Amino acid sequence: MKLLVTGGCGFIGSAVVRMAISRGHEVTNLDALTYAANPANLASVESDRRYHFIRADLRNLDATQAAVDAARPDAILHLAAETHVDRSIDAPSVFVETNVNGTANLLQAARAFRDRLPADDRDEFRFLHVSTDEVYGSLGETGLFSETSPYQPNSPYAASKAAADMLVRSWGKTYGLPVLITNCSNNYGPCQFPEKLVPMVILSAIRGRPIPVYGSGTNVRDWLYVDDHADALLRVLESGRCGEIYNIGGDAEMRNIDLVRQLCTLLDEARPTTQSYSDLITFVDDRPGHDHRYAIDAGKIDRELGWRPRTDPRTGLRNTVKWYLDHESWWQGILDNRYDQERLGAGPSAAPQ
Ligand code: NAD
């Protein structure tokens, strides 16, 4: 298939591009190259004749249309987004511009492109929107999010993704665009930007800096290895039913503090020092509006498409720790030039936008 992947220079997008190429697909990667992008994530495929790159910003409709027309895709996998909750607290506008308006632009461009296709190709065309379980809000101590859980987004990030989900749904209902939506839990793995929890812990630890844990550290997330997510997305694209939502989860719930301690233990094994890295754990002010618990019922994608996570968290986390230890030049460039692990989204003291 000819795929157009948006956000392919990011964390999950690059895993999708690498996997799609390895499975014989031709891939055009549309990416604006924001602070979160890292073209080095695609070093292993950049000279492959099936890989193409278009630098374009989804906030620009003309540029988006030109990119879609140039790629002539059989399917679009839409991953490009502003993705960090803390940044959405400090500067929500760009989340609306990219995640909401950018998604609307991509839907318009996809529809215009598809309308010009011969009837057979039009029927085969797919638009897969990659979303998050955060649209469902927060759970108490029990229960799981399903595809029919009500939308109750609590952060500007989650709200912008929820709005994008609604736009995608409406393009399916109103214009007959063959859409699919996936809502996935927290991902971890190689190539994740250091602002997110797992790389934040690893890099703080090996730099001998305090490891920040928000609030009491008892918030619970369901963790999924990034390659398992990429595999699920390709499965949904190939076999999912149009108009459907598929929740994707890791079946690996962990309290943040337990995840942080596990990472410290893995680092103690991989790069021992005189003290345990866990001595660096420091509790800091909580994130405003911090959701307590996310957990996914991934039964539908298992029953319908035979997908379930393959990587157990201990193996995935060990791989991830090893990757960051082995790829210092990847993260050192980011820390030197773009982001030095400063606290973001701390709340009222942050500058309003
Ligand atoms: P990321 O922040 O690592 O990468 C985002 C990519 O999108 C970057 O390469 C960036 O340059 C690009 N981008 C941003 N704005 C753009 C614009 N206006 N035009 C074109 N490109 C633009 O993101 P990620 O963590 O890989 O997440 C990918 C997708 O998966 C997002 O839609 C996110 O909401 C969703 N998701 C992420 C997680 C997670 O745990 N990271 C979980 C569930 C769903």
Coordinates of N, CA and C in Angstrom, one line a residue, residues 171-328:
W171 N -16.6 13.7 9.5 CA -16.3 13.5 8.1 C -16.7 12.1 7.6
G172 N -16.7 11.2 8.5 CA -17.2 9.8 8.1 C -18.7 9.8 7.9
K173 N -19.4 10.4 8.8 CA -20.9 10.4 8.8 C -21.4 11.3 7.6
T174 N -20.8 12.5 7.5 CA -21.3 13.5 6.6 C -20.9 13.4 5.2
Y175 N -19.6 13.1 5.0 CA -19.0 13.0 3.7 C -18.7 11.6 3.2
G176 N -19.0 10.6 4.1 CA -18.7 9.2 3.7 C -17.2 8.9 3.6
L177 N -16.3 9.7 4.2 CA -14.9 9.4 4.2 C -14.7 8.1 5.0
P178 N -14.0 7.2 4.5 CA -13.8 5.9 5.3 C -12.8 6.1 6.4
V179 N -13.4 6.4 7.6 CA -12.5 6.7 8.7 C -12.4 5.6 9.8
L180 N -11.3 5.6 10.5 CA -11.2 4.7 11.7 C -10.5 5.6 12.7
I181 N -10.8 5.3 14.0 CA -10.2 6.0 15.1 C -9.6 5.0 16.1
T182 N -8.4 5.2 16.5 CA -7.8 4.4 17.6 C -7.6 5.3 18.8
N183 N -7.9 4.8 20.0 CA -7.5 5.5 21.2 C -6.6 4.6 22.1
C184 N -5.4 5.1 22.2 CA -4.4 4.3 22.8 C -3.9 4.8 24.2
S185 N -3.4 3.9 25.0 CA -2.8 4.3 26.3 C -1.4 4.8 26.1
N186 N -0.8 5.1 27.3 CA 0.6 5.7 27.2 C 1.6 4.7 26.6
N187 N 2.4 5.3 25.7 CA 3.5 4.5 25.0 C 4.8 4.8 25.6
Y188 N 5.7 3.8 25.5 CA 7.1 4.0 25.9 C 8.0 3.3 24.9
G189 N 9.2 3.6 24.9 CA 10.1 2.9 24.0 C 11.2 3.9 23.5
P190 N 12.0 3.4 22.5 CA 13.1 4.3 22.0 C 12.6 5.5 21.3
C191 N 13.4 6.5 21.2 CA 13.1 7.8 20.4 C 12.0 8.6 21.0
Q192 N 11.7 8.5 22.2 CA 10.6 9.4 22.8 C 11.3 10.7 23.3
F193 N 10.7 11.8 23.0 CA 11.3 13.1 23.4 C 11.4 13.2 25.0
P194 N 12.5 13.7 25.5 CA 12.8 13.7 26.9 C 11.8 14.4 27.8
E195 N 10.8 15.1 27.3 CA 9.9 15.7 28.2 C 8.9 14.7 28.8
K196 N 8.8 13.5 28.2 CA 7.8 12.5 28.7 C 8.4 11.6 29.8
L197 N 7.5 11.0 30.6 CA 7.9 10.4 31.9 C 9.1 9.5 31.8
V198 N 9.0 8.5 30.9 CA 10.0 7.4 30.9 C 11.4 8.0 30.6
P199 N 11.5 8.7 29.4 CA 12.9 9.3 29.2 C 13.3 10.3 30.2
M200 N 12.3 11.0 30.7 CA 12.6 12.0 31.8 C 13.3 11.4 32.9
V201 N 12.8 10.2 33.4 CA 13.4 9.5 34.5 C 14.8 9.0 34.1
I202 N 14.9 8.4 33.0 CA 16.2 7.7 32.6 C 17.2 8.8 32.5
L203 N 16.9 9.9 31.8 CA 18.0 10.9 31.6 C 18.3 11.7 32.8
S204 N 17.3 12.0 33.7 CA 17.6 12.7 34.9 C 18.5 11.8 35.8
A205 N 18.2 10.5 35.8 CA 19.0 9.6 36.6 C 20.5 9.5 36.1
I206 N 20.7 9.4 34.8 CA 22.0 9.2 34.4 C 22.8 10.5 34.4
R207 N 22.1 11.6 34.5 CA 22.8 12.9 34.6 C 22.9 13.3 36.1
G208 N 22.5 12.4 37.0 CA 22.6 12.7 38.4 C 21.8 13.8 38.9
R209 N 20.6 14.0 38.2 CA 19.7 15.1 38.6 C 18.5 14.6 39.4
P210 N 17.8 15.4 40.1 CA 16.6 14.9 40.8 C 15.6 14.3 39.8
I211 N 15.0 13.2 40.2 CA 14.0 12.6 39.3 C 12.6 13.1 39.8
P212 N 12.0 14.0 39.0 CA 10.7 14.5 39.5 C 9.6 13.6 39.4
V213 N 8.8 13.4 40.5 CA 7.6 12.6 40.4 C 6.5 13.6 40.9
Y214 N 5.4 13.7 40.0 CA 4.4 14.7 40.3 C 3.5 14.2 41.5
G215 N 3.1 15.1 42.4 CA 2.2 14.8 43.5 C 2.7 13.6 44.3
S216 N 1.9 12.7 44.6 CA 2.3 11.5 45.4 C 2.7 10.4 44.6
G217 N 2.7 10.5 43.3 CA 3.2 9.4 42.4 C 2.2 8.3 42.3
T218 N 0.9 8.5 42.8 CA 0.0 7.3 42.8 C -0.9 7.3 41.6
N219 N -0.7 8.2 40.6 CA -1.5 8.2 39.4 C -1.1 6.9 38.6
V220 N -2.1 6.4 38.0 CA -2.0 5.1 37.3 C -2.1 5.2 35.8
R221 N -1.2 4.7 35.1 CA -1.3 4.6 33.6 C -1.1 3.2 33.1
D222 N -1.6 2.9 31.9 CA -1.5 1.6 31.3 C -0.4 1.8 30.2
W223 N 0.7 1.1 30.3 CA 1.8 1.3 29.4 C 1.9 0.3 28.3
L224 N 2.2 0.8 27.1 CA 2.3 0.0 25.9 C 3.6 0.3 25.2
Y225 N 4.3 -0.8 24.8 CA 5.6 -0.6 24.1 C 5.2 -0.1 22.7
V226 N 6.0 0.9 22.2 CA 5.7 1.6 21.0 C 5.6 0.7 19.8
D227 N 6.4 -0.3 19.6 CA 6.3 -1.1 18.4 C 5.0 -1.9 18.5
D228 N 4.5 -2.3 19.7 CA 3.2 -2.9 19.7 C 2.1 -2.0 19.2
H229 N 2.2 -0.7 19.6 CA 1.2 0.2 19.1 C 1.3 0.3 17.6
A230 N 2.5 0.5 17.0 CA 2.6 0.5 15.6 C 2.0 -0.7 14.9
D231 N 2.2 -1.8 15.5 CA 1.7 -3.1 14.9 C 0.1 -3.0 14.9
A232 N -0.4 -2.5 16.0 CA -1.9 -2.4 16.2 C -2.4 -1.5 15.1
L233 N -1.7 -0.3 14.9 CA -2.2 0.6 13.9 C -2.3 0.0 12.5
L234 N -1.2 -0.7 12.1 CA -1.2 -1.3 10.8 C -2.3 -2.4 10.7
R235 N -2.5 -3.1 11.8 CA -3.6 -4.1 11.8 C -5.0 -3.4 11.6
V236 N -5.2 -2.3 12.3 CA -6.5 -1.6 12.2 C -6.7 -1.1 10.8
L237 N -5.6 -0.6 10.2 CA -5.6 0.0 8.9 C -6.0 -1.1 7.9
E238 N -5.4 -2.3 8.0 CA -5.6 -3.3 7.1 C -6.9 -4.1 7.2
S239 N -7.3 -4.2 8.5 CA -8.5 -5.1 8.7 C -9.6 -4.5 9.5
G240 N -9.4 -3.3 10.0 CA -10.5 -2.7 10.9 C -11.7 -2.3 10.0
R241 N -12.9 -2.2 10.7 CA -14.1 -1.9 10.0 C -14.2 -0.4 10.0
C242 N -14.5 0.2 8.8 CA -14.7 1.6 8.7 C -15.7 2.2 9.6
G243 N -15.5 3.4 10.1 CA -16.4 4.0 11.0 C -16.3 3.5 12.5
E244 N -15.4 2.6 12.7 CA -15.3 2.0 14.1 C -14.2 2.7 14.9
I245 N -14.3 2.6 16.2 CA -13.2 3.0 17.1 C -12.6 1.8 17.7
Y246 N -11.3 1.7 17.8 CA -10.6 0.6 18.5 C -9.7 1.2 19.6
N247 N -10.0 0.7 20.8 CA -9.1 1.1 21.9 C -7.9 0.1 21.9
I248 N -6.7 0.7 22.2 CA -5.5 -0.1 22.2 C -4.8 0.2 23.6
G249 N -4.5 -0.9 24.2 CA -3.8 -0.8 25.5 C -2.8 -1.9 25.8
G250 N -2.0 -1.7 26.8 CA -0.9 -2.6 27.1 C -1.2 -3.6 28.1
D251 N -2.4 -3.6 28.7 CA -2.7 -4.5 29.8 C -1.6 -4.5 30.9
A252 N -1.1 -3.3 31.1 CA 0.1 -3.1 32.0 C -0.1 -1.9 32.9
E253 N -1.0 -1.9 33.8 CA -1.2 -0.7 34.6 C -0.1 -0.6 35.7
M254 N 0.3 0.6 35.9 CA 1.4 0.8 36.9 C 1.1 2.2 37.5
R255 N 1.4 2.3 38.8 CA 1.4 3.6 39.5 C 2.7 4.3 39.0
N256 N 2.7 5.6 38.8 CA 3.9 6.3 38.3 C 5.1 6.0 39.2
I257 N 4.9 6.0 40.5 CA 6.0 5.8 41.4 C 6.6 4.4 41.3
D258 N 5.8 3.4 41.0 CA 6.3 2.1 40.8 C 7.0 2.0 39.5
L259 N 6.5 2.7 38.4 CA 7.3 2.7 37.2 C 8.6 3.4 37.4
V260 N 8.7 4.5 38.1 CA 9.9 5.2 38.3 C 10.9 4.3 39.1
R261 N 10.4 3.6 40.1 CA 11.3 2.7 40.9 C 11.8 1.6 40.0
Q262 N 10.9 1.1 39.1 CA 11.4 -0.1 38.3 C 12.5 0.4 37.3
L263 N 12.3 1.6 36.8 CA 13.3 2.2 35.9 C 14.7 2.4 36.7
C264 N 14.6 2.8 37.9 CA 15.8 3.0 38.7 C 16.5 1.7 38.9
T265 N 15.7 0.6 39.2 CA 16.3 -0.7 39.4 C 17.0 -1.2 38.1
L266 N 16.3 -1.0 37.0 CA 16.9 -1.4 35.7 C 18.2 -0.6 35.4
L267 N 18.2 0.7 35.8 CA 19.5 1.5 35.7 C 20.5 1.0 36.6
D268 N 20.1 0.7 37.8 CA 21.1 0.2 38.8 C 21.8 -1.1 38.3
E269 N 21.1 -1.9 37.5 CA 21.7 -3.1 36.9 C 22.6 -2.7 35.7
A270 N 22.0 -1.8 34.9 CA 22.7 -1.5 33.6 C 23.9 -0.6 33.8
R271 N 23.8 0.3 34.7 CA 24.9 1.3 34.9 C 25.1 1.6 36.4
P272 N 25.6 0.6 37.2 CA 25.7 0.8 38.6 C 26.6 1.9 39.0
T273 N 26.2 2.6 40.1 CA 27.0 3.6 40.8 C 27.1 3.3 42.3
T274 N 27.7 4.1 43.1 CA 27.8 3.8 44.5 C 26.4 3.9 45.2
Q275 N 25.5 4.6 44.6 CA 24.1 4.7 45.2 C 23.1 4.2 44.3
S276 N 21.9 3.9 44.8 CA 20.8 3.6 43.9 C 20.2 4.8 43.3
Y277 N 19.9 4.7 42.0 CA 19.3 5.9 41.3 C 18.0 6.3 42.0
S278 N 17.4 5.4 42.7 CA 16.1 5.7 43.4 C 16.3 6.8 44.5
D279 N 17.6 7.0 44.9 CA 17.8 8.1 45.9 C 17.6 9.4 45.3
L280 N 17.5 9.5 43.9 CA 17.3 10.8 43.3 C 15.8 11.2 43.1
I281 N 14.9 10.2 43.5 CA 13.5 10.5 43.4 C 13.1 11.7 44.2
T282 N 12.4 12.6 43.6 CA 12.0 13.8 44.3 C 10.5 14.1 44.0
F283 N 9.7 14.2 45.0 CA 8.3 14.5 44.8 C 8.1 16.0 44.6
V284 N 7.4 16.4 43.5 CA 7.3 17.8 43.2 C 5.8 18.1 43.1
D285 N 5.4 19.4 43.0 CA 4.0 19.8 42.9 C 3.3 19.1 41.8
D286 N 2.1 18.7 42.0 CA 1.3 17.9 41.1 C 1.0 18.8 39.8
R287 N 0.7 18.1 38.7 CA 0.2 18.8 37.5 C -1.2 19.2 37.8
P288 N -1.6 20.5 37.4 CA -3.0 20.9 37.6 C -3.9 20.0 36.8
G289 N -5.0 19.6 37.4 CA -6.0 18.7 36.7 C -5.5 17.3 36.3
H290 N -4.5 16.8 37.1 CA -3.8 15.6 36.8 C -4.8 14.4 36.9
D291 N -5.1 13.7 35.8 CA -6.0 12.6 35.8 C -5.4 11.5 36.7
H292 N -6.3 10.9 37.5 CA -5.8 9.9 38.4 C -5.4 8.6 37.8
R293 N -6.3 8.0 36.9 CA -6.1 6.7 36.4 C -6.6 6.5 35.0
Y294 N -5.8 5.9 34.1 CA -6.3 5.5 32.8 C -6.1 4.0 32.7
A295 N -7.1 3.3 32.2 CA -6.9 1.9 32.0 C -7.8 1.5 30.8
I296 N -7.3 0.6 30.0 CA -8.0 0.3 28.7 C -8.6 -1.1 28.7
D297 N -9.8 -1.3 28.2 CA -10.3 -2.6 27.8 C -10.0 -2.7 26.3
A298 N -9.0 -3.5 26.0 CA -8.6 -3.7 24.6 C -9.2 -5.0 24.0
G299 N -10.4 -5.4 24.5 CA -11.0 -6.6 24.1 C -11.5 -6.6 22.7
K300 N -12.0 -5.4 22.2 CA -12.6 -5.3 20.8 C -11.5 -5.6 19.8
I301 N -10.3 -5.0 19.9 CA -9.3 -5.2 18.9 C -8.8 -6.6 18.9
D302 N -8.8 -7.2 20.1 CA -8.4 -8.6 20.2 C -9.4 -9.5 19.5
R303 N -10.7 -9.3 19.9 CA -11.7 -10.2 19.3 C -11.8 -10.0 17.8
E304 N -11.8 -8.8 17.3 CA -12.1 -8.5 15.9 C -10.9 -8.7 15.0
L305 N -9.7 -8.3 15.5 CA -8.5 -8.2 14.7 C -7.4 -9.1 15.2
G306 N -7.6 -9.8 16.3 CA -6.6 -10.7 16.8 C -5.3 -10.0 17.3
W307 N -5.5 -8.7 17.7 CA -4.3 -8.0 18.2 C -4.3 -8.0 19.7
R308 N -3.1 -8.2 20.3 CA -2.9 -8.0 21.7 C -1.4 -7.6 21.9
P309 N -1.1 -6.9 23.0 CA 0.3 -6.5 23.2 C 1.2 -7.7 23.3
R310 N 2.4 -7.6 22.7 CA 3.3 -8.8 22.8 C 4.5 -8.6 23.7
T311 N 4.8 -7.3 24.0 CA 6.0 -7.0 24.8 C 5.6 -6.9 26.3
D312 N 6.2 -7.7 27.1 CA 5.9 -7.5 28.5 C 6.7 -6.3 29.1
P313 N 6.1 -5.6 30.0 CA 6.6 -4.3 30.4 C 8.1 -4.4 30.9
R314 N 8.5 -5.5 31.6 CA 9.8 -5.6 32.1 C 10.8 -5.6 30.9
T315 N 10.5 -6.4 29.9 CA 11.4 -6.5 28.7 C 11.4 -5.2 28.0
G316 N 10.2 -4.6 27.8 CA 10.1 -3.3 27.0 C 10.9 -2.2 27.8
L317 N 10.7 -2.2 29.1 CA 11.4 -1.1 29.8 C 12.9 -1.3 29.8
R318 N 13.3 -2.6 29.9 CA 14.8 -2.9 29.9 C 15.4 -2.5 28.5
N319 N 14.6 -2.8 27.4 CA 15.1 -2.4 26.1 C 15.2 -0.8 26.0
T320 N 14.2 -0.2 26.6 CA 14.1 1.3 26.5 C 15.3 1.9 27.3
V321 N 15.6 1.4 28.5 CA 16.7 1.9 29.2 C 18.0 1.7 28.4
K322 N 18.2 0.5 27.9 CA 19.4 0.2 27.1 C 19.5 1.2 25.9
W323 N 18.4 1.4 25.2 CA 18.4 2.3 24.1 C 18.9 3.7 24.5
Y324 N 18.4 4.2 25.5 CA 18.8 5.6 25.9 C 20.3 5.6 26.4
L325 N 20.7 4.5 27.0 CA 22.1 4.4 27.4 C 23.0 4.3 26.2
D326 N 22.6 3.7 25.2 CA 23.4 3.4 24.0 C 23.3 4.6 23.0
H327 N 22.4 5.5 23.2 CA 22.2 6.6 22.1 C 22.3 8.0 22.7
E328 N 23.4 8.2 23.4 CA 23.6 9.5 24.1 C 23.6 10.6 23.1

